[in-house]
């Protein structure tokens, strides 16, 4: 379908008719419900034919461990490189991922053990998707990192260079993810494969939720393919990309065999634009136990919940209530302003296997004891806020750019990275309000560095949705929605703060150019010890190639 057809179609969606109906409708003569991919019928993957895959877990670099008076630091190393992936039944798909894997390898760490992550850029000079520069910047999303290790969009590592990122890991247990953040090219870079999860553990999470085999990351994304199996890319004039194939951990609509017990799924929406509304085909509830920033004080059973790009929700599903052989599907009921195709309402299938299976943490808890940071975040009240910051998000029709209070990242660049939308003191609490007056788009808004508490919405009776009742760092700002969040601007111990990005996590919006920054603390930007670009520059890579080692996969029954 041509870009123009798709735009007309999106406009229709913006009027609320098509999208609100969940798109189980005839799509009109110029838009076919199957036409995002150009694959022949034989090459198009069929739902529920592929085995579920667990992402590999990366081991630290042998001998890379260091100690100082604070404690221990582990070294990890990944190489961003071109390779191929087996996504389609008969064709091979070129990808660009960390260690060539899509998704990239999981990094698993314990609270209190710091990490260094060396990211080597061995990518070709230009991205075959879009033809832009393949300079990268790596963001560990969910980490309170120093600005120079936070994946600042213009802190670029060019092909042939590497950069070592330092992560403090003092925060509460949570599901983080590392992904590319290169200026103007984040969307094609993530879409092509530069994304992976990072699991931070602590005693609360270890002591209360399923572990090991029963702790399962699900990176959900979508893709469209050219006839030869390569990834196609069409972001509808920077409004969003809507693939017709749903991938879980890089496999189309996979089937996972499960034992009859409680599982914990770490759901990450790793799509560049699509939002999902997850539910179980059995209509049993999904029990939300953790949000972006970790454990939720009171788990929330929900029939369905919506999840925008970059949001993380951990959910428990109790398969002990099903008899062996039962098929339970994770489905997508969709949300306004997504473009849906024949099979985008499906996500993955669980096939219940053995007799009841025991083991630890095999209950769905009704309350959770959370770490100190989560406790603090969820106790914030409006009375704690010193300032209110209002951010209006919209599309500027003159420039055709997505903006925040009329500003874009271009303005930040033009100011030599000085311009900020807010300047909280270290440890100050502020009330931030995101306002989306348009009915045509939703915007997942992300504030770097911090965890926040969602305290108000102009919809849902003024209250956060049940699934938002935990610490967050991305908030779904839906059509005509205004959302308030309470933010505590804490910094890692010893840090004097600095400049951090705020942006929409619809990656085409972010790239064009819905991103601004704020400054925490008083560092002089002319002489900032944490200057996001100058303080820790990349270096040319003359190291020998890595021989990455992975932890042996946890056995998956039956595959
Ligand atoms: Cu997940 Cu600024 O990013
Ligand atoms: Cu947006």
XYZ file of C-alpha atoms and ligand atoms in Angstrom:
563
model
C 0.000 0.000 0.000
C 1.340 3.426 -0.750
C 2.194 5.945 1.904
C -0.678 8.124 0.779
C -3.181 5.309 1.105
C -1.895 4.545 4.557
C -2.150 8.162 5.608
C -5.730 8.352 4.427
C -6.341 5.228 6.373
C -4.743 6.658 9.485
C -6.853 9.762 9.174
C -9.843 7.543 9.154
C -8.473 5.983 12.316
C -8.031 9.439 13.779
C -11.721 10.082 13.308
C -12.272 7.239 15.682
C -14.364 5.040 13.459
C -11.961 2.436 12.195
C -9.602 2.222 15.102
C -12.266 2.244 17.763
C -13.988 -0.680 16.122
C -10.840 -2.714 16.699
C -10.423 -2.938 12.943
C -12.303 -6.161 12.514
C -13.894 -4.394 9.599
C -13.591 -4.125 5.844
C -10.724 -1.791 5.208
C -11.868 -0.180 2.019
C -10.565 -0.542 -1.517
C -7.162 1.090 -1.099
C -6.132 -0.688 2.090
C -5.927 -4.419 2.387
C -5.885 -6.051 5.768
C -2.931 -8.185 4.747
C -0.774 -5.840 2.814
C 1.926 -4.608 5.162
C 4.217 -7.476 4.141
C 4.891 -8.351 0.517
C 5.503 -11.998 1.313
C 3.939 -14.667 -0.815
C 1.375 -16.835 0.890
C 3.911 -19.632 1.225
C 6.404 -17.369 2.945
C 4.033 -15.641 5.312
C 4.395 -17.191 8.784
C 1.339 -18.904 10.233
C 0.388 -18.246 13.843
C 1.210 -20.938 16.404
C 3.620 -22.945 14.248
C 6.896 -21.764 15.762
C 8.433 -22.936 19.017
C 8.846 -20.368 21.748
C 12.407 -19.145 22.241
C 14.004 -17.766 25.342
C 16.576 -15.052 24.711
C 20.099 -16.162 25.612
C 21.629 -14.917 28.847
C 25.031 -13.253 28.516
C 27.874 -14.205 30.865
C 30.244 -11.520 32.151
C 33.613 -11.200 30.423
C 35.990 -13.641 32.170
C 38.575 -11.741 34.181
C 36.686 -8.469 33.729
C 35.519 -8.262 37.334
C 36.890 -5.386 39.433
C 36.623 -4.453 43.101
C 36.877 -1.129 44.909
C 35.838 0.158 48.324
C 32.192 0.234 47.243
C 32.205 -3.351 46.042
C 32.184 -5.408 42.928
C 31.766 -4.467 39.250
C 31.180 -6.956 36.435
C 32.157 -6.330 32.823
C 29.830 -7.335 29.991
C 30.548 -6.863 26.318
C 28.252 -6.867 23.312
C 29.003 -6.155 19.689
C 26.350 -4.473 17.572
C 26.656 -6.283 14.262
C 24.860 -7.443 11.157
C 23.708 -11.044 11.000
C 20.654 -13.050 10.002
C 17.629 -14.340 11.868
C 15.270 -17.255 11.284
C 11.908 -15.539 11.589
C 10.073 -16.737 8.496
C 9.480 -20.364 7.581
C 11.532 -20.402 4.367
C 13.427 -17.134 4.087
C 16.320 -15.689 6.014
C 16.027 -12.156 7.410
C 19.053 -9.873 7.704
C 19.125 -8.135 11.091
C 21.420 -5.876 13.078
C 21.522 -6.867 16.736
C 23.690 -7.048 19.840
C 26.015 -9.996 19.192
C 23.953 -10.458 16.050
C 21.035 -11.769 18.112
C 17.438 -10.563 17.885
C 16.480 -9.940 20.567
C 19.899 -9.317 22.061
C 21.212 -11.306 25.021
C 19.690 -10.842 28.463
C 21.913 -9.289 31.099
C 21.029 -10.604 34.544
C 22.403 -8.786 37.597
C 21.943 -8.584 41.348
C 21.215 -5.323 43.119
C 24.415 -3.815 44.545
C 26.727 -5.299 41.909
C 27.650 -2.584 39.439
C 28.148 -3.332 35.765
C 30.162 -1.974 32.911
C 28.720 -2.687 29.490
C 31.083 -2.357 26.580
C 29.119 -1.772 23.404
C 31.199 -2.267 20.279
C 29.854 -0.844 17.072
C 30.773 -3.277 14.295
C 27.831 -2.211 12.150
C 28.090 -1.165 8.518
C 28.455 2.601 7.974
C 24.808 3.049 7.035
C 21.668 1.300 8.157
C 20.113 -0.611 5.243
C 16.774 0.500 6.725
C 16.433 4.155 5.833
C 20.071 4.569 4.801
C 20.964 6.732 7.793
C 24.236 6.768 9.677
C 24.777 3.689 11.790
C 26.250 5.601 14.708
C 24.707 4.253 17.925
C 24.008 5.392 21.449
C 22.977 2.780 23.995
C 20.404 3.528 26.643
C 19.704 1.249 29.581
C 16.054 2.108 29.971
C 15.022 2.014 33.639
C 18.466 2.678 35.073
C 19.418 5.776 37.048
C 22.668 6.143 35.139
C 24.934 9.193 34.954
C 24.148 11.387 31.906
C 27.335 10.321 30.105
C 26.234 6.661 30.362
C 22.566 7.239 29.652
C 22.469 6.851 25.880
C 22.126 10.567 25.185
C 20.977 10.783 21.572
C 23.956 12.806 20.371
C 26.565 10.855 22.341
C 27.349 8.744 19.311
C 29.560 5.709 18.926
C 30.476 5.361 15.269
C 31.087 2.123 13.378
C 34.581 1.029 14.424
C 34.302 2.530 17.910
C 33.174 1.258 21.280
C 31.927 2.852 24.439
C 31.844 1.506 27.968
C 28.701 2.324 29.910
C 28.619 2.215 33.709
C 25.450 1.153 35.482
C 24.913 1.566 39.234
C 22.261 -1.165 39.833
C 21.292 0.225 43.231
C 17.622 0.457 42.317
C 14.842 -1.953 43.196
C 14.548 -5.135 41.136
C 12.942 -4.469 37.784
C 12.859 -5.345 34.107
C 15.020 -2.888 32.204
C 15.969 -2.952 28.569
C 18.924 -1.716 26.601
C 18.295 -0.341 23.177
C 19.677 2.048 20.637
C 19.035 5.773 21.071
C 20.982 7.267 18.128
C 19.704 10.712 17.154
C 17.094 10.592 14.352
C 17.690 6.848 13.773
C 16.427 5.186 16.922
C 13.389 3.720 15.199
C 15.127 1.897 12.322
C 17.900 0.838 14.707
C 15.552 -0.730 17.272
C 13.333 -2.184 14.561
C 16.334 -3.826 12.902
C 17.231 -5.593 16.157
C 19.113 -3.382 18.630
C 17.050 -4.201 21.734
C 17.374 -6.609 24.678
C 16.249 -6.985 28.282
C 18.287 -6.507 31.441
C 16.993 -8.051 34.640
C 17.911 -6.467 37.947
C 17.199 -8.758 40.902
C 16.870 -8.076 44.612
C 15.832 -10.008 47.706
C 12.205 -8.823 47.539
C 11.695 -9.993 43.999
C 13.748 -13.184 44.532
C 11.719 -13.954 47.643
C 8.238 -13.395 46.245
C 8.005 -14.064 42.506
C 8.712 -17.103 40.308
C 12.342 -17.570 39.329
C 14.468 -19.365 36.753
C 12.477 -21.487 34.339
C 9.270 -19.798 35.500
C 10.553 -16.231 35.072
C 10.126 -15.592 31.358
C 10.905 -12.451 29.352
C 8.501 -11.723 26.486
C 9.709 -9.022 24.112
C 6.717 -8.331 21.929
C 7.145 -6.427 18.672
C 5.767 -6.273 15.149
C 7.358 -6.356 11.736
C 6.599 -6.184 8.035
C 8.577 -8.005 5.400
C 9.569 -7.517 1.782
C 9.030 -10.403 -0.644
C 12.604 -11.636 -0.140
C 12.255 -11.849 3.652
C 14.114 -8.648 4.500
C 12.522 -6.283 6.994
C 10.394 -3.651 5.316
C 10.025 -0.248 6.908
C 7.241 2.239 6.386
C 6.617 4.715 9.181
C 3.699 6.488 7.518
C 5.307 9.887 7.338
C 6.767 9.440 10.828
C 3.475 8.605 12.450
C 4.261 4.988 13.229
C 5.068 1.571 11.828
C 2.380 -1.120 11.861
C 3.658 -4.557 11.023
C 1.396 -7.455 10.166
C 3.575 -10.045 11.932
C 3.679 -10.148 15.737
C 6.968 -11.376 17.171
C 7.655 -12.664 20.658
C 11.379 -12.851 21.359
C 11.883 -12.663 17.593
C 9.571 -15.594 16.747
C 6.210 -15.112 14.996
C 3.253 -16.058 17.231
C 5.166 -18.817 19.044
C 3.838 -21.719 21.098
C 5.240 -22.261 24.569
C 4.702 -25.475 26.486
C 3.991 -24.705 30.117
C 3.734 -26.722 33.300
C 0.666 -26.553 35.482
C 1.801 -23.868 37.880
C 2.270 -20.095 38.220
C 4.483 -18.382 35.650
C 5.858 -14.881 35.680
C 6.070 -13.121 32.332
C 8.127 -9.974 31.910
C 6.255 -8.250 29.111
C 8.174 -5.600 27.229
C 6.548 -3.842 24.323
C 9.604 -3.565 22.087
C 7.634 -2.442 19.031
C 8.596 0.952 17.665
C 5.008 2.247 17.523
C 2.277 -0.337 18.067
C 0.495 -0.511 21.400
C -1.083 -3.737 22.580
C -4.055 -4.552 24.750
C -3.183 -7.925 26.196
C -5.713 -10.461 27.450
C -6.019 -14.238 27.772
C -8.291 -16.156 25.407
C -9.758 -17.939 28.442
C -10.856 -14.597 29.913
C -8.984 -15.487 33.102
C -7.294 -12.440 34.595
C -3.707 -11.440 34.062
C -2.286 -10.513 37.450
C 0.006 -7.507 37.202
C 2.760 -7.749 39.828
C 5.345 -5.260 38.588
C 5.563 -2.141 36.440
C 8.503 -0.335 34.798
C 10.169 0.466 38.135
C 9.573 -2.875 39.849
C 7.173 -4.549 42.240
C 3.678 -3.249 42.703
C 2.521 -3.051 46.342
C -0.867 -4.607 45.571
C -1.008 -6.987 42.588
C -3.812 -6.102 40.193
C -5.818 -8.793 38.417
C -7.068 -7.325 35.135
C -9.090 -8.787 32.284
C -6.995 -6.775 29.828
C -4.511 -3.910 29.911
C -2.908 -1.641 27.375
C 0.845 -1.409 26.927
C 2.660 1.117 24.767
C 6.206 0.845 23.431
C 8.867 0.713 26.190
C 6.420 0.009 29.014
C 7.147 -3.106 31.064
C 4.557 -5.091 32.946
C 5.249 -8.289 34.824
C 2.224 -10.560 34.974
C 1.468 -13.849 36.684
C -0.570 -16.551 34.995
C -1.653 -19.627 36.937
C -1.741 -22.574 34.548
C -2.588 -25.044 37.331
C -6.254 -24.303 36.767
C -6.177 -25.808 33.266
C -6.159 -29.473 32.406
C -3.256 -30.876 30.375
C -3.647 -30.174 26.679
C -5.485 -26.898 27.178
C -4.446 -24.138 24.796
C -4.365 -20.661 26.304
C -3.679 -17.772 23.940
C -2.251 -14.409 24.795
C -4.241 -12.097 22.532
C -4.126 -8.437 21.549
C -7.446 -6.571 21.720
C -5.711 -3.470 20.280
C -6.191 0.221 21.043
C -7.159 3.305 19.073
C -4.800 4.493 16.368
C -3.086 1.219 15.660
C -3.411 -0.379 12.238
C -4.436 -4.001 12.603
C -4.175 -6.888 10.174
C -5.570 -10.398 9.974
C -3.320 -11.815 12.698
C -2.247 -8.848 14.823
C -4.945 -9.788 17.325
C -2.852 -12.846 18.221
C 0.377 -12.799 20.204
C 1.389 -16.278 21.380
C -0.012 -19.575 22.604
C 0.576 -21.563 25.779
C 0.095 -25.292 25.655
C -0.505 -26.721 29.109
C 1.447 -29.943 29.584
C 2.013 -32.092 32.678
C 0.166 -32.789 35.801
C 0.234 -30.101 38.458
C 3.741 -28.913 39.136
C 4.950 -27.402 42.379
C 8.080 -25.491 43.189
C 8.702 -22.181 44.855
C 6.560 -19.061 44.538
C 3.738 -21.059 43.085
C 1.014 -18.758 44.396
C -0.502 -15.548 43.168
C 0.206 -13.120 46.021
C -2.354 -10.542 47.100
C 0.266 -8.140 48.436
C 3.963 -7.637 47.787
C 6.669 -6.235 49.963
C 8.609 -3.783 47.816
C 12.076 -2.315 48.106
C 12.745 1.110 49.592
C 12.652 3.033 46.321
C 9.326 1.587 45.224
C 7.883 2.190 48.661
C 8.999 5.798 48.517
C 7.787 6.382 44.945
C 4.339 4.989 45.658
C 4.051 7.105 48.828
C 4.577 10.418 46.983
C 1.653 12.830 47.316
C 0.738 16.028 45.511
C 1.712 17.933 48.645
C 5.321 16.815 48.107
C 5.535 18.608 44.754
C 7.475 21.883 44.690
C 6.723 22.745 41.062
C 4.293 21.839 38.354
C 5.605 21.299 34.840
C 3.118 21.113 31.957
C 4.152 19.458 28.736
C 1.805 19.571 25.780
C 2.517 17.017 23.096
C 1.322 17.455 19.544
C 2.202 17.570 15.886
C 3.294 20.912 14.481
C 1.559 21.148 11.137
C 3.913 23.837 9.841
C 7.065 21.782 10.218
C 5.461 18.363 10.206
C 7.407 17.577 13.367
C 6.186 16.107 16.623
C 6.845 18.596 19.422
C 6.643 19.100 23.191
C 5.484 22.603 24.180
C 6.269 23.586 20.614
C 9.889 22.441 20.972
C 11.773 19.596 19.389
C 15.189 18.009 19.804
C 16.382 20.281 16.960
C 15.905 23.216 19.327
C 17.958 21.439 21.982
C 20.737 20.805 19.460
C 20.571 24.427 18.251
C 20.987 25.591 21.849
C 24.198 23.538 22.056
C 22.348 21.182 24.387
C 21.621 23.941 26.901
C 17.869 24.369 26.577
C 15.838 22.545 29.246
C 12.110 22.218 29.992
C 12.595 21.888 33.755
C 15.376 22.296 36.270
C 14.571 20.417 39.472
C 17.020 20.456 42.345
C 18.476 17.102 43.344
C 15.853 15.242 45.394
C 13.108 17.709 44.511
C 9.640 16.335 43.813
C 7.650 17.812 40.916
C 4.238 17.228 39.404
C 4.534 16.720 35.670
C 1.495 16.863 33.469
C 1.413 15.499 29.935
C -1.389 16.783 27.790
C -2.423 15.277 24.455
C -5.251 17.321 22.993
C -5.365 15.355 19.762
C -7.607 12.422 19.077
C -5.388 11.074 16.320
C -2.421 9.735 18.292
C -1.275 8.256 21.537
C 2.139 9.070 22.983
C 4.069 6.903 25.463
C 6.017 9.578 27.343
C 9.301 8.586 28.992
C 11.347 10.556 31.505
C 14.932 9.362 31.793
C 16.654 8.749 35.174
C 13.575 8.631 37.380
C 10.743 6.443 38.633
C 7.416 8.205 38.976
C 3.970 7.625 40.366
C 0.957 8.122 38.094
C -1.516 10.156 40.180
C -4.141 11.521 37.850
C -5.829 11.181 34.505
C -8.607 13.168 32.925
C -10.178 9.824 32.002
C -10.967 6.775 34.157
C -12.642 8.947 36.793
C -9.441 10.902 37.328
C -7.568 7.843 38.572
C -4.639 5.894 37.213
C -5.589 2.593 35.605
C -5.223 -0.443 37.896
C -2.157 -1.627 35.959
C -0.459 1.741 36.573
C -0.448 1.363 40.364
C 3.274 0.720 40.550
C 6.434 2.741 39.871
C 6.642 3.811 36.226
C 9.042 5.536 33.843
C 6.832 5.571 30.731
C 3.226 6.658 30.803
C 0.631 5.998 28.102
C -0.802 9.377 27.160
C -3.768 8.332 25.064
C -6.016 10.264 22.722
C -7.322 13.445 24.360
C -5.742 12.396 27.625
C -4.020 14.472 30.271
C -1.938 12.517 32.756
C -0.211 13.660 35.935
C 2.808 11.999 37.449
C 4.770 12.722 40.619
C 8.496 12.582 40.034
C 11.242 12.435 42.622
C 14.468 13.599 40.971
C 16.890 11.369 42.855
C 20.385 10.832 41.458
C 22.875 8.036 42.071
C 25.055 8.455 45.157
C 27.838 10.973 44.591
C 26.339 12.336 41.376
C 25.840 16.066 40.909
C 23.111 15.399 38.331
C 23.028 16.776 34.810
C 20.914 16.751 31.659
C 18.509 13.947 30.766
C 16.087 13.389 27.919
C 12.281 13.357 27.990
C 10.541 12.000 24.923
C 7.802 10.075 23.258
C 8.674 6.365 22.933
C 6.828 5.960 19.678
C 10.250 5.825 18.029
C 9.308 7.557 14.737
C 7.842 10.397 16.839
C 10.987 10.490 18.976
C 13.205 10.649 15.894
C 11.109 13.459 14.309
C 11.532 15.065 16.864
C 9.449 14.679 19.984
C 12.258 14.899 22.473
C 13.467 17.582 24.885
C 15.598 17.522 28.023
C 15.620 18.644 31.628
C 18.433 19.274 34.051
C 18.589 17.975 37.583
C 20.921 19.889 39.899
C 23.063 22.923 39.266
C 25.983 21.794 37.146
C 27.219 24.561 34.878
C 26.558 23.263 31.358
C 29.729 25.027 30.152
C 31.740 22.898 32.505
C 29.627 19.902 33.432
C 31.483 16.969 35.000
C 28.591 14.815 33.743
C 28.383 16.350 30.281
C 26.314 13.800 28.383
C 28.519 13.990 25.292
C 31.975 15.091 26.454
C 32.394 13.307 29.796
C 32.870 9.736 28.525
C 33.592 9.715 24.803
C 33.755 6.520 22.737
C 37.132 5.183 21.641
C 38.369 3.505 18.470
C 38.110 -0.209 18.800
C 41.351 -2.142 18.412
C 40.403 -4.938 20.809
C 40.361 -8.526 19.603
C 36.888 -9.813 18.691
C 34.752 -11.012 21.607
C 33.953 -14.633 22.187
C 30.654 -14.156 23.947
C 29.580 -16.850 26.371
C 26.001 -17.511 27.288
C 24.439 -19.234 30.256
C 22.968 -22.559 29.260
C 19.315 -22.093 28.416
C 16.760 -23.173 30.976
C 15.178 -26.324 29.636
C 11.922 -25.802 27.806
C 9.782 -28.901 28.071
C 9.078 -30.691 24.870
C 11.031 -28.633 22.382
Cu 13.713 3.525 26.063
Cu 14.945 7.419 25.902
O 14.352 5.473 25.948
Cu 4.377 10.242 20.260
